XYZ file of C-alpha atoms in Angstrom:
495
model
C 0.000 0.000 0.000
C 2.772 2.436 0.910
C 4.650 1.682 -2.302
C 1.553 2.472 -4.351
C 1.082 5.811 -2.609
C 4.760 6.634 -3.003
C 4.799 5.816 -6.705
C 1.606 7.762 -7.387
C 2.820 10.748 -5.409
C 6.108 10.842 -7.258
C 4.368 10.641 -10.627
C 1.980 13.473 -9.826
C 4.800 15.597 -8.409
C 6.870 14.972 -11.523
C 3.962 16.030 -13.727
C 3.330 19.201 -11.740
C 6.998 20.206 -11.847
C 7.208 19.523 -15.564
C 4.051 21.513 -16.263
C 5.197 24.416 -14.095
C 8.616 24.534 -15.698
C 7.412 24.069 -19.244
C 7.635 26.872 -21.755
C 5.044 27.852 -24.343
C 6.666 27.768 -27.764
C 5.617 30.157 -30.492
C 5.271 33.946 -30.693
C 3.632 35.902 -27.891
C 0.887 38.270 -29.007
C 1.599 41.995 -28.905
C -1.359 44.340 -29.341
C -0.818 46.156 -32.648
C -0.628 49.913 -32.779
C -3.490 51.604 -34.615
C -1.832 54.117 -36.955
C -4.152 57.042 -36.255
C -1.545 59.709 -35.477
C -2.571 61.843 -38.469
C -6.295 61.446 -37.928
C -8.383 64.551 -37.255
C -11.995 64.853 -36.222
C -12.615 67.955 -38.305
C -14.272 68.230 -41.724
C -12.090 68.811 -44.765
C -13.831 72.082 -45.663
C -16.196 74.282 -43.707
C -17.703 73.719 -40.288
C -20.917 71.928 -39.317
C -23.785 73.764 -37.735
C -23.177 71.849 -34.506
C -20.069 72.306 -32.406
C -17.845 69.212 -32.232
C -16.450 68.614 -28.747
C -13.758 66.223 -27.543
C -16.061 64.826 -24.855
C -16.466 61.030 -24.905
C -18.947 59.634 -27.400
C -22.145 58.865 -25.470
C -23.236 55.251 -25.440
C -26.841 56.217 -26.247
C -25.932 58.834 -28.829
C -29.392 58.773 -30.430
C -30.658 60.830 -27.483
C -28.830 63.713 -29.195
C -31.566 63.630 -31.865
C -34.162 64.623 -29.251
C -36.886 62.200 -30.320
C -38.509 60.039 -27.603
C -40.131 57.758 -30.188
C -36.697 56.915 -31.590
C -35.386 56.285 -28.068
C -38.200 53.812 -27.423
C -37.600 52.027 -30.734
C -33.910 51.477 -30.010
C -34.745 50.107 -26.557
C -37.269 47.679 -28.090
C -34.760 46.598 -30.721
C -32.085 45.804 -28.138
C -34.575 43.502 -26.422
C -36.261 41.933 -29.436
C -33.899 42.004 -32.416
C -33.207 38.480 -33.640
C -29.757 39.301 -35.018
C -28.682 40.429 -31.546
C -30.076 37.242 -30.053
C -28.129 35.194 -32.604
C -24.977 37.160 -31.739
C -25.537 36.383 -28.051
C -25.858 32.688 -28.923
C -22.536 32.845 -30.786
C -20.943 34.345 -27.677
C -22.211 31.418 -25.611
C -20.757 29.002 -28.168
C -17.359 30.685 -27.945
C -17.531 30.702 -24.156
C -18.230 26.965 -24.184
C -15.287 26.335 -26.550
C -13.024 28.338 -24.253
C -14.195 26.210 -21.333
C -13.413 23.057 -23.306
C -9.911 24.357 -24.063
C -9.367 25.069 -20.365
C -10.523 21.584 -19.403
C -7.742 20.052 -21.520
C -5.192 21.386 -19.006
C -6.576 19.279 -16.153
C -6.375 15.546 -15.494
C -9.242 13.419 -16.727
C -10.598 10.977 -14.168
C -13.274 8.418 -15.052
C -15.114 5.806 -13.025
C -15.898 2.497 -14.648
C -17.458 -0.725 -13.434
C -18.277 -3.965 -15.190
C -19.700 -7.430 -14.722
C -18.673 -10.169 -17.132
C -20.179 -13.679 -17.124
C -18.484 -16.385 -19.140
C -17.364 -19.969 -19.451
C -14.538 -21.723 -21.289
C -14.953 -24.544 -23.754
C -15.016 -28.028 -22.221
C -13.160 -29.295 -25.298
C -10.583 -26.550 -25.466
C -6.951 -26.531 -24.385
C -7.709 -24.753 -21.116
C -10.089 -27.550 -20.085
C -7.447 -30.106 -21.011
C -5.104 -28.387 -18.561
C -7.662 -28.771 -15.804
C -9.244 -25.331 -15.800
C -12.820 -25.301 -14.479
C -15.426 -25.049 -17.239
C -18.326 -23.873 -15.116
C -19.886 -20.432 -15.633
C -18.075 -17.705 -13.692
C -18.718 -14.019 -12.955
C -16.002 -11.368 -13.052
C -16.708 -8.171 -11.136
C -14.646 -5.039 -11.615
C -14.799 -1.435 -10.360
C -12.225 1.326 -10.440
C -10.903 4.660 -11.659
C -8.949 5.550 -14.792
C -6.938 8.781 -15.021
C -4.999 10.498 -17.778
C -3.126 13.814 -17.773
C -1.141 15.380 -20.594
C 1.772 17.378 -19.185
C 1.812 20.565 -21.236
C 5.588 20.869 -21.498
C 5.663 22.958 -24.685
C 2.491 24.976 -24.162
C 0.382 23.304 -26.865
C -2.710 23.181 -24.657
C -2.030 26.630 -23.202
C -1.765 28.115 -26.694
C -5.020 26.419 -27.647
C -6.688 27.881 -24.569
C -5.169 31.303 -25.322
C -6.601 31.156 -28.836
C -10.016 30.058 -27.568
C -10.176 32.951 -25.081
C -9.106 35.401 -27.808
C -11.824 34.013 -30.076
C -14.329 34.509 -27.256
C -13.209 38.127 -26.937
C -13.579 38.580 -30.700
C -17.106 37.174 -30.555
C -17.986 39.539 -27.719
C -16.790 42.503 -29.766
C -18.718 41.221 -32.780
C -21.812 41.221 -30.593
C -21.048 44.855 -29.790
C -20.616 45.551 -33.509
C -24.090 44.159 -34.024
C -25.370 46.576 -31.365
C -23.650 49.495 -33.107
C -25.078 48.503 -36.489
C -28.563 47.929 -35.074
C -28.717 51.278 -33.267
C -27.564 53.126 -36.384
C -29.934 51.201 -38.642
C -32.921 51.921 -36.381
C -32.010 55.621 -36.428
C -31.454 55.583 -40.198
C -34.762 53.909 -40.976
C -36.616 56.124 -38.504
C -35.139 59.350 -39.900
C -35.879 58.149 -43.427
C -39.476 57.416 -42.382
C -39.964 60.905 -40.961
C -38.412 62.358 -44.121
C -40.826 60.413 -46.332
C -43.750 61.491 -44.176
C -42.612 65.115 -44.503
C -42.456 64.797 -48.288
C -45.839 63.091 -48.272
C -47.262 66.025 -46.314
C -45.684 68.457 -48.818
C -47.190 66.539 -51.728
C -50.643 66.497 -50.129
C -50.547 70.234 -49.390
C -49.541 70.915 -52.978
C -52.274 68.539 -54.085
C -54.812 70.698 -52.257
C -53.329 73.835 -53.831
C -53.471 72.244 -57.278
C -57.089 71.208 -56.708
C -57.950 74.757 -55.626
C -56.245 76.222 -58.718
C -58.078 73.733 -60.923
C -61.451 74.775 -59.469
C -60.463 78.416 -59.896
C -59.513 77.801 -63.526
C -62.802 76.021 -64.216
C -64.664 79.023 -62.771
C -62.608 81.459 -64.837
C -63.243 79.368 -67.948
C -67.001 79.513 -67.365
C -66.697 83.273 -66.966
C -64.764 83.513 -70.214
C -61.544 84.698 -68.572
C -59.452 81.504 -68.871
C -58.806 79.322 -71.905
C -59.091 75.591 -72.553
C -55.291 75.513 -72.515
C -55.305 76.918 -68.983
C -57.768 74.215 -67.913
C -55.734 71.393 -69.462
C -52.559 72.750 -67.890
C -54.208 72.904 -64.448
C -55.476 69.338 -64.801
C -52.023 68.111 -65.882
C -50.430 69.882 -62.930
C -52.814 68.232 -60.451
C -52.344 64.805 -62.036
C -48.567 65.165 -61.795
C -48.824 65.987 -58.092
C -51.291 63.125 -57.554
C -48.700 60.765 -59.044
C -46.193 61.705 -56.334
C -48.302 60.335 -53.492
C -48.539 56.546 -54.199
C -44.755 55.934 -54.326
C -44.288 58.001 -51.167
C -46.948 55.906 -49.428
C -45.153 52.786 -50.636
C -41.855 54.060 -49.219
C -43.580 54.768 -45.911
C -44.985 51.233 -45.746
C -41.604 49.690 -46.589
C -39.899 51.708 -43.849
C -42.597 50.832 -41.312
C -42.077 47.141 -42.012
C -38.292 47.533 -41.949
C -38.484 49.049 -38.469
C -40.837 46.280 -37.338
C -38.310 43.693 -38.519
C -35.498 45.438 -36.636
C -37.440 45.288 -33.357
C -38.342 41.640 -33.985
C -42.034 42.180 -34.753
C -44.254 41.076 -37.679
C -45.206 43.403 -40.554
C -47.595 46.294 -39.786
C -47.065 45.926 -36.034
C -45.683 49.491 -35.777
C -48.196 51.152 -38.095
C -50.381 52.493 -35.282
C -47.370 53.904 -33.431
C -45.472 55.434 -36.351
C -48.035 56.271 -39.036
C -48.821 59.611 -37.407
C -46.276 62.093 -38.829
C -43.767 63.735 -36.518
C -41.196 66.440 -37.265
C -37.848 65.294 -38.553
C -35.430 64.751 -35.615
C -32.944 67.545 -35.132
C -29.472 66.969 -33.703
C -28.242 68.769 -30.605
C -26.185 71.940 -30.984
C -23.083 70.216 -29.583
C -21.931 66.784 -30.706
C -19.321 64.966 -28.583
C -16.982 63.030 -30.892
C -14.144 62.067 -28.534
C -10.477 62.007 -29.480
C -8.897 60.398 -32.556
C -6.679 58.251 -30.335
C -9.780 56.681 -28.768
C -11.219 55.422 -32.049
C -9.406 52.063 -31.985
C -10.694 51.368 -28.475
C -14.199 52.588 -29.241
C -14.761 50.719 -32.506
C -15.731 47.133 -31.643
C -14.812 45.914 -35.125
C -11.212 47.062 -34.559
C -11.154 45.320 -31.186
C -12.585 42.182 -32.785
C -9.933 42.233 -35.513
C -7.238 42.567 -32.836
C -8.653 39.592 -30.934
C -8.786 37.531 -34.143
C -5.127 38.377 -34.720
C -4.401 37.257 -31.155
C -6.121 33.915 -31.778
C -4.208 33.417 -35.035
C -0.913 34.168 -33.263
C -1.681 31.615 -30.547
C -2.451 29.016 -33.229
C 1.150 29.308 -34.485
C 2.424 28.299 -31.044
C 0.052 25.332 -30.918
C 1.232 24.220 -34.373
C 4.891 24.534 -33.367
C 4.279 22.499 -30.212
C 3.015 19.607 -32.353
C 6.643 18.998 -33.431
C 7.684 18.208 -29.840
C 7.060 15.085 -27.756
C 3.857 14.805 -25.763
C 4.148 13.277 -22.327
C 1.128 12.002 -20.457
C 0.657 10.360 -17.105
C -1.851 7.526 -17.172
C -3.000 5.325 -14.381
C -5.758 3.258 -12.963
C -6.845 1.854 -9.629
C -9.611 -0.621 -8.959
C -10.677 -4.005 -7.708
C -11.432 -7.234 -9.552
C -13.014 -10.364 -8.071
C -15.133 -13.383 -8.932
C -17.564 -12.508 -6.162
C -19.094 -9.072 -5.628
C -18.564 -9.435 -1.894
C -14.803 -9.698 -2.444
C -14.469 -6.335 -4.238
C -13.771 -4.569 -0.956
C -10.827 -6.776 -0.061
C -7.333 -5.322 -0.437
C -6.256 -8.568 -2.039
C -8.672 -7.796 -4.917
C -7.066 -4.450 -5.772
C -5.093 -3.718 -8.906
C -3.385 -0.602 -10.173
C -1.273 0.774 -12.985
C 0.580 4.052 -13.335
C 3.254 5.381 -15.624
C 4.204 7.868 -18.316
C 3.242 7.704 -21.967
C 5.299 9.467 -24.647
C 4.138 10.414 -28.124
C 6.762 11.607 -30.612
C 5.918 12.313 -34.278
C 8.473 10.711 -36.608
C 7.022 10.832 -40.111
C 3.664 12.280 -41.150
C 4.305 13.111 -44.787
C 4.862 16.815 -44.144
C 1.494 17.336 -42.443
C 2.919 19.146 -39.420
C 5.001 21.469 -41.595
C 1.988 22.322 -43.727
C -0.175 22.904 -40.646
C 2.436 25.338 -39.331
C 2.589 27.114 -42.689
C -1.206 27.301 -42.695
C -1.331 28.881 -39.222
C 1.367 31.402 -40.176
C -0.521 32.368 -43.345
C -3.723 32.818 -41.331
C -1.852 35.038 -38.896
C -0.595 37.222 -41.751
C -4.137 37.443 -43.114
C -5.452 38.452 -39.674
C -2.780 41.168 -39.417
C -3.780 42.545 -42.821
C -7.450 42.406 -41.822
C -6.646 44.423 -38.692
C -4.875 47.154 -40.654
C -7.710 47.208 -43.187
C -10.297 47.550 -40.409
C -8.434 50.496 -38.877
C -8.062 52.188 -42.259
C -11.721 51.634 -43.110
C -12.789 53.122 -39.769
C -10.675 56.203 -40.447
C -12.251 56.616 -43.885
C -15.775 56.170 -42.527
C -15.285 58.864 -39.880
C -13.750 61.288 -42.369
C -16.499 60.668 -44.936
C -19.217 61.129 -42.311
C -17.737 64.431 -41.105
C -17.511 65.781 -44.642
C -21.014 64.554 -45.481
C -22.435 66.342 -42.448
C -20.975 69.665 -43.621
C -21.987 69.281 -47.270
C -25.520 68.184 -46.396
C -25.968 71.170 -44.096
C -24.599 73.530 -46.741
C -26.972 72.013 -49.283
C -29.858 72.350 -46.843
C -29.084 76.025 -46.253
C -28.906 76.775 -49.987
C -32.143 74.903 -50.675
C -33.897 76.787 -47.884
C -33.017 80.041 -49.652
C -34.199 78.568 -52.943
C -37.521 77.558 -51.404
C -38.091 81.028 -49.953
C -37.380 82.608 -53.329
C -39.682 80.119 -55.066
C -42.518 81.003 -52.721
C -41.956 84.710 -53.373
C -42.011 84.003 -57.109
C -45.276 82.065 -56.789
C -46.960 84.888 -54.899
C -45.787 87.369 -57.541
C -47.010 85.126 -60.385
C -50.423 84.687 -58.775
C -50.735 88.455 -58.282
C -49.724 89.164 -61.894
C -52.138 86.526 -63.182
C -55.050 88.046 -61.269
C -54.170 91.438 -62.734
C -53.893 89.986 -66.227
C -50.194 90.724 -66.498
C -49.139 87.042 -66.680
C -50.565 83.894 -68.221
C -51.553 80.791 -66.323
C -48.468 78.855 -67.453
C -46.367 81.243 -65.367
C -48.428 80.429 -62.265
C -48.158 76.693 -62.870
C -44.403 76.913 -63.409
C -44.012 78.876 -60.175
C -46.099 76.360 -58.254
C -44.068 73.488 -59.708
C -40.852 75.256 -58.643
C -42.170 75.625 -55.082
C -43.069 71.939 -54.927
C -39.663 70.875 -56.217
C -37.806 73.188 -53.841
C -39.818 71.942 -50.851
C -39.140 68.312 -51.772
C -35.443 69.001 -52.320
C -35.234 70.822 -48.996
C -36.913 67.905 -47.237
C -34.397 65.512 -48.794
C -31.516 67.729 -47.702
C -32.870 68.029 -44.154
C -33.177 64.243 -43.994
C -29.642 63.900 -45.319
C -28.308 66.273 -42.667
C -29.738 64.171 -39.849
C -28.614 60.942 -41.511
C -25.080 62.336 -41.685
C -25.109 62.620 -37.885
C -26.296 59.009 -37.679
C -23.497 57.862 -39.984
C -20.966 59.852 -37.959
C -21.852 58.149 -34.694
C -21.898 54.747 -36.327
C -18.416 55.453 -37.705
C -17.261 56.609 -34.262
C -18.361 53.285 -32.776
C -21.178 54.673 -30.656
C -24.183 52.627 -29.656
C -22.952 49.566 -27.813
C -23.041 48.489 -24.227
C -21.103 45.679 -22.554
C -23.193 42.491 -22.492
C -24.384 41.249 -19.065
C -21.395 38.850 -18.969
C -18.882 41.016 -20.794
C -15.737 39.406 -19.444
C -15.188 35.722 -20.222
C -16.982 33.551 -17.721
C -14.447 33.267 -14.910
C -15.813 30.008 -13.559
C -15.754 28.403 -16.996
C -12.267 29.642 -17.888
C -10.320 29.531 -14.627
C -11.680 26.526 -12.744
C -12.024 22.874 -13.643
C -15.743 23.005 -12.999
C -17.696 19.769 -12.872
C -16.385 16.293 -13.366
C -17.738 16.160 -16.883
C-alpha cells in the first residue's frame, strides 16, 4: 500500500513540476498599434452647424436627436432584435469552446465498473489443462486517469486562442449593437423624411385642386382658356402621381423598423403612421479624441482579438513537433464474487508515463504550421484594413455632415425665393399681367424646392447618424462582458 502511494505521489509531483517549468513555444501576441496619429476629427472644408467637442462619445448617442419615439424604438430593438439574439448565442458558443480548451489542461478521471459472465470450452486446451469449465462471474470497479503534461504549451496556446476568439465574438456582438442602433435611427429618420415629403405633396395637391377649381370658374366666366384648364389638370395629375410611391416608401420603412425590433409586418403602423417632425441633432456633438477610435470601434477590437487567436495558433502548431508526455494510471478491484471487491487482495493498479513523438507524417505538421502562419498574416492585414476603413468612414461622415448642411441652407433660400415668385405670379395673373403657365411653373418650382429641402434636411440628420456609427457609438457591454471566470479559470464539474 505504501509503495503504491509513493509511486503515485512521485508521478503526480513529476507532472506538476514539468508543467510548471514548461515553456510555451511560439510567438507571444503583442497588441498592434493603430496608426491614427494623423487622424483629425474635423471636416475637410467648412464647419458643421453643430459644435464638435472632444467629450467622450455617449453610449446612447441617439438621445442627441431629441426624439422620444426613436429612443423607445432602439430600446425595443435591443430587447427583441433576432440578429442580436443570434450574436448572443454565438458568444455562448465561444464561451463553451473556451471552457473546453481550459478543461484540456486538467487531469481526466473516469469511473468504470463492469460485470462479465463467461465460461470456457469443455473441449478446449484450457479444459485439457484442468481449468474449471463452469460459468463464472467477473466483477470489476475502479478509476482511470490520464493527464497530458503541457511541457511545450500546446494546450495553453489552444486555450489562449479560444479565449481570444471569445473576446472577438464579444466585440462582434457589440458591432451588431452598433449597427442595429444606427440602422434603427437611419430607418426612422428616413421614415420621418418620407412622411414630410408626403405632407408636402398632399398640401400641394390641395393647392393644385384649388387652382383647378379656380380655372374652371374662370373658364365659365370667359376669362381663362381651354389651354389653362388642361394645364391645371395636368399639374394636379402630376402631383397626384407623387403620393402613391411616397406611401409605398412609408410602408416599406414601417415594415423595416418592425423587422429590426423583432415584430411582424404592420405591427408598428399604429405607433409610427402619425407624422412627426424630422429629428434635429443637438447643438453640440461629442466626438471624442482620434486616439480613442481604436478602443471605441468594436470591429477594430474584434480584428485585434482575431489576430491574437491566429498568433496563438502558431504556437500550438509549433508544439506539435515536440514530444507529448502524459501520465496515465488506474486503480480498482477485480473479483469473482461481488462481496470480495472490498478486499485489499482484490485491488489492482497501474501508473506510468506515456510518450508520443511524431516521426514521419508526410509533411502534415510542416503544412499545418505554414497554414497557421498564413492565417496570422491574413489576420494582421485584416486588422490594418479595419483600422483604415474606420478612419475613412469617420472622415467621410464628417464631410457629409458639412456638405448636407450647406446644401440644406442653400435649398432653404431657394424655397423662400420660389414662394416669393409664386406669390408674384399669382398676383400678376389676377391682374392679367401674366398667363396661367407662369403660375403653374411657379407652383411646380415651389413643390420641387420643398421636396429638395426635405431631402436635404433628412440627409443632414442621416449624416449625424453615420458619424456616430463610424465613431463606434451605440454599444453596451453584455451582461457577462468578461469571459466567464468560472468556466475559464476553474475545472468546474467532473464532466
